[in-house]
PDB file of C-alpha atoms in Angstrom:
ATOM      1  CA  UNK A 422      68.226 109.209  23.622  1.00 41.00           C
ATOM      2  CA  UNK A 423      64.706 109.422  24.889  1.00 40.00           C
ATOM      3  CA  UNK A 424      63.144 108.576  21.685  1.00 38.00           C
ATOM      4  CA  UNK A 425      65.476 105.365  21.139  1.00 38.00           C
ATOM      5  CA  UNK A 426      64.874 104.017  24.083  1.00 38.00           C
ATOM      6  CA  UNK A 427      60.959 104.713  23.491  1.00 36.00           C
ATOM      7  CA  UNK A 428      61.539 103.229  20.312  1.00 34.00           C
ATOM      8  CA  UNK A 429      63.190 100.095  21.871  1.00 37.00           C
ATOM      9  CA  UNK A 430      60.144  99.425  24.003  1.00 37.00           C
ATOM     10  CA  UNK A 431      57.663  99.850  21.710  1.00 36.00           C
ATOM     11  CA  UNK A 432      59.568  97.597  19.690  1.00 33.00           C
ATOM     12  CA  UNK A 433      59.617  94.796  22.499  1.00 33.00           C
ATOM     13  CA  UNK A 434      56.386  95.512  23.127  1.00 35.00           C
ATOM     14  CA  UNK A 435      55.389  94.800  19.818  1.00 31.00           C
ATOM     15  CA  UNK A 436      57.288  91.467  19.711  1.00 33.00           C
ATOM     16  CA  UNK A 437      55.916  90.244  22.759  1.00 30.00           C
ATOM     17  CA  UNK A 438      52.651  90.919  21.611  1.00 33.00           C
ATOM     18  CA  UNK A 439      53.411  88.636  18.655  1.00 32.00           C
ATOM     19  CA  UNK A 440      54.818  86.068  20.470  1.00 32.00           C
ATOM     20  CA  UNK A 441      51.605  85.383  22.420  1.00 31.00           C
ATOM     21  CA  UNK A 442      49.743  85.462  19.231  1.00 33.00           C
ATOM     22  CA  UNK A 443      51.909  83.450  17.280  1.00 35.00           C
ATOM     23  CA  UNK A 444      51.831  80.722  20.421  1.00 40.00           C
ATOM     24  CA  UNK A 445      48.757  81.433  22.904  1.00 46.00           C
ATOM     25  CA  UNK A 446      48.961  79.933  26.288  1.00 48.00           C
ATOM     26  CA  UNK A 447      46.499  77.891  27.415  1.00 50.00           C
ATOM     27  CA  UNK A 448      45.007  80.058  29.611  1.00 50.00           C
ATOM     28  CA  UNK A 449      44.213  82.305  26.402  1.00 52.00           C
ATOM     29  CA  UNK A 450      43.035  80.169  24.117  1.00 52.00           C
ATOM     30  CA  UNK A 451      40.654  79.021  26.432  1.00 62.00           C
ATOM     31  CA  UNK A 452      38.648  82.196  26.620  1.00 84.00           C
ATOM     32  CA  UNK A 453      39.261  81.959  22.606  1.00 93.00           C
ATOM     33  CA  UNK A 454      36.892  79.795  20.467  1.00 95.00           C
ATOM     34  CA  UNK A 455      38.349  77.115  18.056  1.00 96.00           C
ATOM     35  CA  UNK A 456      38.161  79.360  15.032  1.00 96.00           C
ATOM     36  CA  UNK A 457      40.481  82.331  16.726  1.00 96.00           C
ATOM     37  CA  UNK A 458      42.513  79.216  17.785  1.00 97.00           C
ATOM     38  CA  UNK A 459      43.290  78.185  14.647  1.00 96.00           C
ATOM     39  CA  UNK A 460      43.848  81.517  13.268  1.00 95.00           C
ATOM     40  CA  UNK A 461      46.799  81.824  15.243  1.00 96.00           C
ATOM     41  CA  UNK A 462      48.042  78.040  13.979  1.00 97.00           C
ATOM     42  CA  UNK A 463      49.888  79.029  10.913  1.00 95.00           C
ATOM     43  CA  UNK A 464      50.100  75.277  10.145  1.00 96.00           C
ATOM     44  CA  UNK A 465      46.311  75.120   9.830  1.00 95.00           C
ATOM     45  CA  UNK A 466      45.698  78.183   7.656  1.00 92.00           C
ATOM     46  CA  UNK A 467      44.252  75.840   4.318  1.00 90.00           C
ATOM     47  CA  UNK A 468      42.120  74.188   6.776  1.00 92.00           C
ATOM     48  CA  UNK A 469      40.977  78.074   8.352  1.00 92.00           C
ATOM     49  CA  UNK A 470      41.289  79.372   4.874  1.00 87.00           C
ATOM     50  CA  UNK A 471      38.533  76.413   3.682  1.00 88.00           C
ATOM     51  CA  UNK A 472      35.998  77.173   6.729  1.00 89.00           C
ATOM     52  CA  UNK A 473      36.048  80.746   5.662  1.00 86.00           C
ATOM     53  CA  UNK A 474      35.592  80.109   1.428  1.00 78.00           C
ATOM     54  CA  UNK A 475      32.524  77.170   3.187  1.00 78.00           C
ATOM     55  CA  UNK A 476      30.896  79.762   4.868  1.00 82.00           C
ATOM     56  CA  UNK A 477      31.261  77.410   8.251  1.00 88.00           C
ATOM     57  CA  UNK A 478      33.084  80.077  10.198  1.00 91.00           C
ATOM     58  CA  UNK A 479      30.494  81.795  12.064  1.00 91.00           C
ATOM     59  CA  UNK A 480      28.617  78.483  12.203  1.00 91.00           C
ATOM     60  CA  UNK A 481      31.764  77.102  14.041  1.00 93.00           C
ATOM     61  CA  UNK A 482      32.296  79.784  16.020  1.00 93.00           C
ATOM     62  CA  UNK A 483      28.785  79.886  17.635  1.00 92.00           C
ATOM     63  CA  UNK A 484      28.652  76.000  18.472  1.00 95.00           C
ATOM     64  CA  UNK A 485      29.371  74.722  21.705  1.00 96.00           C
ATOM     65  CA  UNK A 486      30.616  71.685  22.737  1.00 97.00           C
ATOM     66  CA  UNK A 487      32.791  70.647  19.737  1.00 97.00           C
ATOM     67  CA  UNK A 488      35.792  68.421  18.738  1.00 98.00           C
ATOM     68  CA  UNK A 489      37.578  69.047  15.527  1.00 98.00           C
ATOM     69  CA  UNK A 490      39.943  67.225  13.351  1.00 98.00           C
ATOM     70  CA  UNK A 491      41.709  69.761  12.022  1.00 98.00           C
ATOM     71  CA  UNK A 492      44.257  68.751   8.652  1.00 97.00           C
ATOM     72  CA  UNK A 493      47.442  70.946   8.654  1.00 97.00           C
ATOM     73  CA  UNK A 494      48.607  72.371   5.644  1.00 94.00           C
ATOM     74  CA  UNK A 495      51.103  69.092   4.895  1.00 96.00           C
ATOM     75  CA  UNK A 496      47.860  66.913   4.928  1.00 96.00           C
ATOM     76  CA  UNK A 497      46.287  68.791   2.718  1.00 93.00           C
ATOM     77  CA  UNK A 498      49.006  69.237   0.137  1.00 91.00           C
ATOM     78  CA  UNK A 499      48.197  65.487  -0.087  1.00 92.00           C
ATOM     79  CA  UNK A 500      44.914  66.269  -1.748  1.00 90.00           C
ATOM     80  CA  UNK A 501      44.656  65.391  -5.306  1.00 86.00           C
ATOM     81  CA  UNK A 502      45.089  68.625  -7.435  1.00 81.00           C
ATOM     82  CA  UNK A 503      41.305  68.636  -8.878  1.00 77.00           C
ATOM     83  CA  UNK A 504      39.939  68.067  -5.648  1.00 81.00           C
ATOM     84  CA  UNK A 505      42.458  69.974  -3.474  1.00 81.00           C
ATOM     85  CA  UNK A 506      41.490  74.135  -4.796  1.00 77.00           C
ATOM     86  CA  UNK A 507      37.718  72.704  -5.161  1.00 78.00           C
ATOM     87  CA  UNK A 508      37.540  72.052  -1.082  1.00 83.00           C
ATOM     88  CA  UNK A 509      40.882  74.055   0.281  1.00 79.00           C
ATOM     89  CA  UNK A 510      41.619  77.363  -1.824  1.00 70.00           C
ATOM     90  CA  UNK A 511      44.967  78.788  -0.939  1.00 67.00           C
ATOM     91  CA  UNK A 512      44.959  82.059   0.194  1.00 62.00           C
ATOM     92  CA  UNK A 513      43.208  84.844  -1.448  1.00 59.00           C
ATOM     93  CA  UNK A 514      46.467  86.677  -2.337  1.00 59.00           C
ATOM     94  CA  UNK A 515      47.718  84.050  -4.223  1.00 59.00           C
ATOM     95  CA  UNK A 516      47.857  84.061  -7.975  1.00 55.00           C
ATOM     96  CA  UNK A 517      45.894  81.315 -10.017  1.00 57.00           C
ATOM     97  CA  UNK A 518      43.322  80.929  -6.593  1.00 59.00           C
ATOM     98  CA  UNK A 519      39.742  79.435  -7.063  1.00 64.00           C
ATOM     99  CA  UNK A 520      36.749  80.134  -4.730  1.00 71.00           C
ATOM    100  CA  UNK A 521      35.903  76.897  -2.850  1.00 75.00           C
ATOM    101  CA  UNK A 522      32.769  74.713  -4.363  1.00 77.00           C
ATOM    102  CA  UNK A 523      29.776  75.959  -2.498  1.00 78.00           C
ATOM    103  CA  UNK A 524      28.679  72.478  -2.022  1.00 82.00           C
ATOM    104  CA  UNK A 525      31.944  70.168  -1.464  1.00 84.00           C
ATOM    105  CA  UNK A 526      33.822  72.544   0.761  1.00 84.00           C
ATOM    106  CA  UNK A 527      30.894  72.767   3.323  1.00 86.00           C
ATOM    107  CA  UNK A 528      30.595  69.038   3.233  1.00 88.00           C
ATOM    108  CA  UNK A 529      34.248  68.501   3.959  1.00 90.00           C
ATOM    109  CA  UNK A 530      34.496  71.251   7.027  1.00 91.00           C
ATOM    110  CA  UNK A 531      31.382  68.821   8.126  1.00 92.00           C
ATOM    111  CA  UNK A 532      33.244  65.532   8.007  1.00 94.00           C
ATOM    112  CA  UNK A 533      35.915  67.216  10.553  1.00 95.00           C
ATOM    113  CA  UNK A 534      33.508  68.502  13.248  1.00 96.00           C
ATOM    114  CA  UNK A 535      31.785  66.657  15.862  1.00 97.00           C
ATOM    115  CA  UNK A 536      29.473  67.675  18.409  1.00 97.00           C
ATOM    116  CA  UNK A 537      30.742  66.834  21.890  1.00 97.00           C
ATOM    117  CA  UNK A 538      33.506  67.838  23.447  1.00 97.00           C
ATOM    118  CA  UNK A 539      36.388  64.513  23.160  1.00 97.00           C
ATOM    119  CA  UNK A 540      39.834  64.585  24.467  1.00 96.00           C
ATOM    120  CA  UNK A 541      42.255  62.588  23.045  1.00 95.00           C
ATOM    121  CA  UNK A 542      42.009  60.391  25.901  1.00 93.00           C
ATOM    122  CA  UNK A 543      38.518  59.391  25.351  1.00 95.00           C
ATOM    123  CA  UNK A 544      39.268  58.379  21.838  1.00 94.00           C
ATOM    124  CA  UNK A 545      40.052  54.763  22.606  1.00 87.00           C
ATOM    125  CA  UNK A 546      39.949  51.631  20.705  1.00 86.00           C
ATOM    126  CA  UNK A 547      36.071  50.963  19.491  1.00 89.00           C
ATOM    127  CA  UNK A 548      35.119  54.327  19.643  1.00 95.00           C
ATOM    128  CA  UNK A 549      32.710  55.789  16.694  1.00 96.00           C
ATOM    129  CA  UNK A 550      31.258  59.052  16.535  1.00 97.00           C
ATOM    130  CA  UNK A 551      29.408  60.780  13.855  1.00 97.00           C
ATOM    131  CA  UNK A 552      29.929  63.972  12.845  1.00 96.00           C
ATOM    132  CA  UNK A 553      28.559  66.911  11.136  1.00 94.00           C
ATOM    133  CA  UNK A 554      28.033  66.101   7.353  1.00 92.00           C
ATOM    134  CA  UNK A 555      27.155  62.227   8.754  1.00 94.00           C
ATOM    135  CA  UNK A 556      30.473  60.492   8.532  1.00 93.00           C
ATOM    136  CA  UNK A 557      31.210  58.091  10.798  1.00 96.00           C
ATOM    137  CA  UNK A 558      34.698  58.423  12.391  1.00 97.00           C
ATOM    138  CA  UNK A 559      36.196  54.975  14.544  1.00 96.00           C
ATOM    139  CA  UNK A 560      39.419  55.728  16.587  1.00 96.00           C
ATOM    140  CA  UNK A 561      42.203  53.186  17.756  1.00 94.00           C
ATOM    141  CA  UNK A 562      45.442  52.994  19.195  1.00 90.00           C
ATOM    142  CA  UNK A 563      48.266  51.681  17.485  1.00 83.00           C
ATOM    143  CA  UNK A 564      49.616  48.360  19.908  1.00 80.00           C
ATOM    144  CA  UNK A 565      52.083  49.837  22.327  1.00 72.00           C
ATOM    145  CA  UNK A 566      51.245  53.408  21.297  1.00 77.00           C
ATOM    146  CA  UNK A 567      49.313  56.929  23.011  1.00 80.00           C
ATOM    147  CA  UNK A 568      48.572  57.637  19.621  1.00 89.00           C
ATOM    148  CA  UNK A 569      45.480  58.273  18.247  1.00 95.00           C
ATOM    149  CA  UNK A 570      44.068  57.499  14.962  1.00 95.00           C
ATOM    150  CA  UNK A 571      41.071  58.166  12.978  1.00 96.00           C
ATOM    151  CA  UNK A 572      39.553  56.356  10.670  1.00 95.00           C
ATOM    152  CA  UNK A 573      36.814  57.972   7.928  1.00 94.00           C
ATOM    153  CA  UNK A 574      36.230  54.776   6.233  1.00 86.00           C
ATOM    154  CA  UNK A 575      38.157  52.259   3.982  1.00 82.00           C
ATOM    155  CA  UNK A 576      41.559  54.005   3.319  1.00 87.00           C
ATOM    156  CA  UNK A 577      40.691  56.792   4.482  1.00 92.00           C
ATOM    157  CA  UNK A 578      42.867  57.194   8.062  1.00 94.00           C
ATOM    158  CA  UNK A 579      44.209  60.162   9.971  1.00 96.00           C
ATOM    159  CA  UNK A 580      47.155  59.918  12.670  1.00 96.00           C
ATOM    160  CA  UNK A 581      46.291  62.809  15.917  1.00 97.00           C
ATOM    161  CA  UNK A 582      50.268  65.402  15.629  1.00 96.00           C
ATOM    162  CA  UNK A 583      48.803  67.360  18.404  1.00 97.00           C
ATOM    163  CA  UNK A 584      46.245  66.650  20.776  1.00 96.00           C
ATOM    164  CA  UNK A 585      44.023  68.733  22.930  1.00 97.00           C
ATOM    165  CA  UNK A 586      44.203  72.064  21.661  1.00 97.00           C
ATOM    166  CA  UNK A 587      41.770  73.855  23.739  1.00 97.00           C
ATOM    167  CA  UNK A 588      39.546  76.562  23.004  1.00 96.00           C
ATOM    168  CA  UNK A 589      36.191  78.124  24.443  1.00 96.00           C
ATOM    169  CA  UNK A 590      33.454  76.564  22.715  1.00 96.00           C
ATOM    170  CA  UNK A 591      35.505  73.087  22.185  1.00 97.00           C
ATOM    171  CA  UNK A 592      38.722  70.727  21.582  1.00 98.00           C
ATOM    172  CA  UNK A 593      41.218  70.801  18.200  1.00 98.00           C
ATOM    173  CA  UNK A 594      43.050  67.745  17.287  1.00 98.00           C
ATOM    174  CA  UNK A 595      45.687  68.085  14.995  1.00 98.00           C
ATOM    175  CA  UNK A 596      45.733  65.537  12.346  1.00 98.00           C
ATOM    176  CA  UNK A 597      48.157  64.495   9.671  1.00 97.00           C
ATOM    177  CA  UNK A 598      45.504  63.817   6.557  1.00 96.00           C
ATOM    178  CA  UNK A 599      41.958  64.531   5.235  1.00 95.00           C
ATOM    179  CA  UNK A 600      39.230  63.124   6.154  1.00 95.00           C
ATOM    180  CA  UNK A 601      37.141  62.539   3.060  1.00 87.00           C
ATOM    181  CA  UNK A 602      37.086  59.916   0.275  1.00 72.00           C
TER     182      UNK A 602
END
């Protein structure tokens, strides 16, 4: 008896312990920067998965101050196929998996991070900011709407799915498509 019920703890224990990785509260992922944040955003693993093959993980890790426009894993399905592995490998266990281009994938982690620290409330209508790789990003509001959305350029335009994901070193905005050309 003593070892199920041992047994039984541990095993709540263990799921509980899960649970506040799978979902950190905010408390948490404050003291966490925005590249353990993300780790523990199974909807943004391609995006995490392209930082690490772009050698931009440590970079983003050690900045401070930053905002990033993270695509989930649906926006980046969007890619076009000879593009898509070049920039956003799939996961290194997966058959038929390319390294990301030393060049492009670096670029394209660039065009998602700004310096600065924005919450989605000070992305207004007008707004531009520039960010890493030298993109220029303009924000508006749909008429009527909280909404955010970004703009990378002619026909290039991202809608904010979740705002103001906090971390240590910066802000995570979840966005619905990629922001290159």
């Amino acid at each position: 008896m003593r070892s199920a019920s041992t047994l039984a703890a541990a095993t709540l224990g263990l799921g509980l312990a899960v649970g506040l990785v799978a979902t950190p509260s905010p408390a948490s992922a404050q003291q966490r920067n925005c590249v353990d944040v993300l780790a523990g955003m199974p909807d943004y693993s391609r995006f995490l998965n392209a930082m690490n093959s772009g050698h931009m993980v440590n970079t983003v890790r050690t900045m401070q101050n930053i905002t990033i426009f993270a695509p989930n894993n649906a926006a980046i399905d969007k890619v076009p196929p000879g593009l898509v592995d070049r920039i956003f490998p799939r996961d290194p266990s997966e058959s038929g998996r390319r390294d990301a281009d030393p060049v492009l994938a670096p670029a394209a982690m660039g065009a998602h991070v700004i310096q600065g620290r924005f919450p989605a409330a000070a992305l207004g209508q007008g707004v531009q900011l520039t960010t890493q790789a030298g993109n220029t990003l303009s924000f508006s509001r749909p008429q009527g709407s909280q909404n955010v959305q970004v703009s990378a350029g002619q026909n290039v335009t991202a809608n904010v799915v979740q705002a103001n994901i906090e971390c240590a070193n910066g802000v995570i905005h979840g966005i619905d498509a990629v922001l290159i050309r």
